[in-house]
Short mmCIF file of C-alpha atoms in Angstrom, two decimals:
data_model
loop_
_atom_site.label_atom_id
_atom_site.label_comp_id
_atom_site.label_asym_id
_atom_site.label_seq_id
_atom_site.Cartn_x
_atom_site.Cartn_y
_atom_site.Cartn_z
CA UNK A 17 0.00 0.00 0.00
CA UNK A 18 2.83 2.39 0.83
CA UNK A 19 4.44 1.65 -2.55
CA UNK A 20 1.24 2.52 -4.39
CA UNK A 21 0.86 5.66 -2.31
CA UNK A 22 4.40 6.76 -3.18
CA UNK A 23 3.79 6.10 -6.88
CA UNK A 24 0.52 8.03 -6.76
CA UNK A 25 2.30 10.91 -5.05
CA UNK A 26 4.92 11.09 -7.80
CA UNK A 27 2.21 10.98 -10.46
CA UNK A 28 0.36 13.84 -8.78
CA UNK A 29 3.57 15.85 -8.62
CA UNK A 30 4.04 15.29 -12.34
CA UNK A 31 0.47 16.39 -12.94
CA UNK A 32 1.05 19.55 -10.91
CA UNK A 33 4.24 20.28 -12.86
CA UNK A 34 2.40 19.87 -16.16
CA UNK A 35 -0.34 22.24 -14.99
CA UNK A 36 2.22 24.83 -13.95
CA UNK A 37 3.98 24.60 -17.29
CA UNK A 38 0.70 25.08 -19.18
CA UNK A 39 -0.14 27.96 -16.85
CA UNK A 40 3.16 29.69 -17.64
CA UNK A 41 2.59 29.27 -21.36
CA UNK A 42 -0.96 30.60 -21.11
CA UNK A 43 0.19 33.65 -19.14
CA UNK A 44 2.91 34.23 -21.71
CA UNK A 45 0.40 34.01 -24.54
CA UNK A 46 -1.88 36.46 -22.75
CA UNK A 47 1.00 38.88 -22.30
CA UNK A 48 1.80 38.70 -26.01
CA UNK A 49 -1.83 39.42 -26.87
CA UNK A 50 -1.80 42.53 -24.69
CA UNK A 51 1.52 43.64 -26.13
CA UNK A 52 1.03 42.98 -29.83
CA UNK A 53 -2.72 43.29 -30.33
CA UNK A 54 -4.32 45.54 -27.73
CA UNK A 55 -1.69 48.24 -28.06
CA UNK A 56 -1.59 48.19 -31.85
CA UNK A 57 -5.28 47.58 -32.55
CA UNK A 58 -6.21 49.95 -35.39
CA UNK A 59 -9.85 48.96 -35.77
CA UNK A 60 -12.85 47.80 -33.79
CA UNK A 61 -12.67 44.37 -35.41
CA UNK A 62 -9.05 43.90 -34.39
CA UNK A 63 -9.78 45.02 -30.84
CA UNK A 64 -12.79 42.70 -30.56
CA UNK A 65 -10.79 39.76 -31.86
CA UNK A 66 -8.00 40.50 -29.40
CA UNK A 67 -10.51 40.60 -26.55
CA UNK A 68 -11.84 37.21 -27.61
CA UNK A 69 -8.33 35.77 -27.67
CA UNK A 70 -7.63 37.28 -24.25
CA UNK A 71 -10.87 35.78 -22.93
CA UNK A 72 -9.89 32.35 -24.24
CA UNK A 73 -6.51 32.72 -22.53
CA UNK A 74 -8.20 33.68 -19.28
CA UNK A 75 -10.45 30.61 -19.46
CA UNK A 76 -7.41 28.44 -20.13
CA UNK A 77 -5.54 30.02 -17.20
CA UNK A 78 -8.46 29.40 -14.84
CA UNK A 79 -8.67 25.79 -16.02
CA UNK A 80 -4.95 25.28 -15.39
CA UNK A 81 -5.27 26.77 -11.91
CA UNK A 82 -8.20 24.50 -11.03
CA UNK A 83 -6.33 21.42 -12.24
CA UNK A 84 -3.26 22.44 -10.30
CA UNK A 85 -5.25 23.04 -7.11
CA UNK A 86 -6.81 19.58 -7.41
CA UNK A 87 -3.38 18.02 -7.92
CA UNK A 88 -2.02 19.97 -4.96
CA UNK A 89 -4.88 18.80 -2.75
CA UNK A 90 -4.14 15.21 -3.77
CA UNK A 91 -0.45 15.71 -2.98
CA UNK A 92 -1.42 17.00 0.45
CA UNK A 93 -3.76 14.07 1.12
CA UNK A 94 -1.10 11.58 0.01
CA UNK A 95 1.16 12.70 2.84
CA UNK A 96 3.55 15.18 1.25
CA UNK A 97 5.70 16.95 3.83
CA UNK A 98 4.98 20.55 4.77
CA UNK A 99 8.22 21.81 3.23
CA UNK A 100 7.16 20.52 -0.20
CA UNK A 101 3.79 22.28 0.06
CA UNK A 102 5.23 25.59 1.26
CA UNK A 103 8.30 25.87 -0.97
CA UNK A 104 7.56 23.93 -4.18
CA UNK A 105 3.83 23.38 -4.62
CA UNK A 106 2.46 26.56 -3.11
CA UNK A 107 -1.04 27.93 -3.31
CA UNK A 108 -1.68 30.16 -6.34
CA UNK A 109 -2.96 33.63 -5.50
CA UNK A 110 -5.15 35.70 -7.80
CA UNK A 111 -2.71 38.63 -8.02
CA UNK A 112 -0.01 36.26 -9.33
CA UNK A 113 -2.03 35.63 -12.50
CA UNK A 114 -1.78 39.16 -13.86
CA UNK A 115 -0.16 39.88 -17.22
CA UNK A 116 3.59 40.06 -16.72
CA UNK A 117 4.78 43.64 -16.94
CA UNK A 118 8.19 42.58 -18.22
CA UNK A 119 6.42 42.17 -21.54
CA UNK A 120 3.70 44.82 -21.46
CA UNK A 121 5.58 47.63 -19.64
CA UNK A 122 9.25 46.84 -20.03
CA UNK A 123 10.36 50.48 -19.57
CA UNK A 124 8.27 51.27 -16.49
CA UNK A 125 9.57 52.82 -13.30
CA UNK A 126 10.01 50.93 -10.05
CA UNK A 127 11.49 47.66 -11.32
CA UNK A 128 14.06 47.46 -8.53
CA UNK A 129 11.83 45.36 -6.27
CA UNK A 130 10.11 43.26 -8.94
CA UNK A 131 9.98 39.54 -8.34
CA UNK A 132 8.52 36.74 -10.40
CA UNK A 133 5.71 34.67 -8.94
CA UNK A 134 6.87 31.41 -7.40
CA UNK A 135 5.54 29.16 -10.18
CA UNK A 136 7.88 30.78 -12.72
CA UNK A 137 10.77 29.30 -10.74
CA UNK A 138 9.51 25.74 -10.31
CA UNK A 139 11.75 23.17 -12.04
CA UNK A 140 14.20 26.03 -12.61
CA UNK A 141 11.66 27.48 -14.99
CA UNK A 142 12.78 25.02 -17.67
CA UNK A 143 10.77 22.74 -19.89
CA UNK A 144 11.99 19.95 -22.12
CA UNK A 145 10.11 21.43 -25.05
CA UNK A 146 11.66 24.27 -26.98
CA UNK A 147 9.76 27.51 -26.53
CA UNK A 148 11.37 30.60 -28.01
CA UNK A 149 9.11 33.02 -26.13
CA UNK A 150 9.73 31.38 -22.75
CA UNK A 151 13.48 31.28 -23.39
CA UNK A 152 13.40 35.00 -24.17
CA UNK A 153 11.24 35.69 -21.12
CA UNK A 154 13.64 33.95 -18.75
CA UNK A 155 16.64 35.49 -20.47
CA UNK A 156 15.27 39.02 -20.01
CA UNK A 157 14.33 38.36 -16.38
CA UNK A 158 17.75 36.89 -15.67
CA UNK A 159 19.49 39.90 -17.19
CA UNK A 160 17.28 42.30 -15.23
CA UNK A 161 17.86 40.37 -12.01
CA UNK A 162 21.61 40.48 -12.65
CA UNK A 163 21.45 44.23 -13.31
CA UNK A 164 19.50 44.77 -10.07
CA UNK A 165 22.03 42.70 -8.13
CA UNK A 166 24.93 44.69 -9.58
CA UNK A 167 23.16 47.97 -8.85
CA UNK A 168 22.52 47.00 -5.23
CA UNK A 169 26.11 45.79 -4.91
CA UNK A 170 27.26 49.20 -6.13
CA UNK A 171 24.87 50.92 -3.71
CA UNK A 172 26.30 48.87 -0.85
CA UNK A 173 29.85 49.93 -1.70
CA UNK A 174 28.77 53.57 -1.92
CA UNK A 175 27.01 53.41 1.45
CA UNK A 176 30.06 51.84 3.06
CA UNK A 177 32.27 54.59 1.63
CA UNK A 178 29.82 57.26 2.75
CA UNK A 179 29.95 55.85 6.27
CA UNK A 180 33.73 56.16 6.24
CA UNK A 181 33.55 59.68 4.81
CA UNK A 182 31.12 60.71 7.54
CA UNK A 183 33.43 59.50 10.30
CA UNK A 184 36.40 61.20 8.64
CA UNK A 185 34.44 64.47 8.39
CA UNK A 186 33.56 64.37 12.08
CA UNK A 187 37.20 63.73 12.99
CA UNK A 188 38.31 66.52 10.67
CA UNK A 189 35.93 68.96 12.35
CA UNK A 190 37.13 67.79 15.76
CA UNK A 191 40.72 68.46 14.69
CA UNK A 192 39.80 71.93 13.44
CA UNK A 193 38.21 72.89 16.74
CA UNK A 194 41.08 71.37 18.69
CA UNK A 195 43.47 73.59 16.74
CA UNK A 196 41.29 76.62 17.49
CA UNK A 197 41.25 75.63 21.15
CA UNK A 198 45.04 75.58 21.18
CA UNK A 199 45.20 78.99 19.50
CA UNK A 200 42.48 80.67 21.59
CA UNK A 201 43.64 83.32 24.06
CA UNK A 202 40.40 84.20 25.81
CA UNK A 203 38.78 81.83 28.34
CA UNK A 204 35.39 82.11 26.66
CA UNK A 205 36.83 81.17 23.28
CA UNK A 206 38.70 78.25 24.81
CA UNK A 207 35.58 76.96 26.56
CA UNK A 208 33.51 77.15 23.38
CA UNK A 209 36.23 75.49 21.28
CA UNK A 210 36.67 72.73 23.86
CA UNK A 211 32.93 72.06 23.84
CA UNK A 212 33.01 71.79 20.03
CA UNK A 213 35.93 69.34 20.25
CA UNK A 214 33.91 67.14 22.61
CA UNK A 215 30.81 67.47 20.43
CA UNK A 216 32.49 66.42 17.17
CA UNK A 217 34.43 63.71 18.96
CA UNK A 218 31.17 62.28 20.28
CA UNK A 219 29.71 62.42 16.76
CA UNK A 220 32.72 60.49 15.42
CA UNK A 221 32.54 57.89 18.18
CA UNK A 222 28.79 57.36 17.75
CA UNK A 223 29.21 57.06 13.98
CA UNK A 224 31.99 54.47 14.33
CA UNK A 225 29.90 52.43 16.77
CA UNK A 226 26.79 52.66 14.58
CA UNK A 227 28.52 51.93 11.27
#
């Protein structure tokens, strides 16, 4: 019985993977429709036809989601561990089924925090079948992710340098006021300069401890 249960579990996982692959393709097709047809529709007939194609894609997407949810429920009933259900075969949320903006709005602002939905990364996002559009989609997302990583790496280096510059500036100001303290001849000037030395020294110490 345990052998049959294990075999059934593997079959259900394969079914879920197939549903996810069809879902990715349907979402990609829908994105292409929005990009190539809705934007460039030059007549009512073209726009109506594009809407019909988009509706068919939406129906196909909903069908894929239902099939996946049934397969996921079966995987859960067959005793899959919690880690598998929370990291690999997660629940699909409605907002994750929107048209991918990498295709429809590739030059938009605010791409620094973009992240693909989890099902784009299942099985490394790779299918045995050749799909030129999917290959291009993953290539563009990989390049953008690499660019974001390099940009954040550069930002980190800049912040680290700015921290060092801030400490150096505080110490420089402390040295300036210490020199003025040494050169002051009046008690009031000496007291004020000494207070500034302590102030900038405290700034430098706090900055070093914080950074």
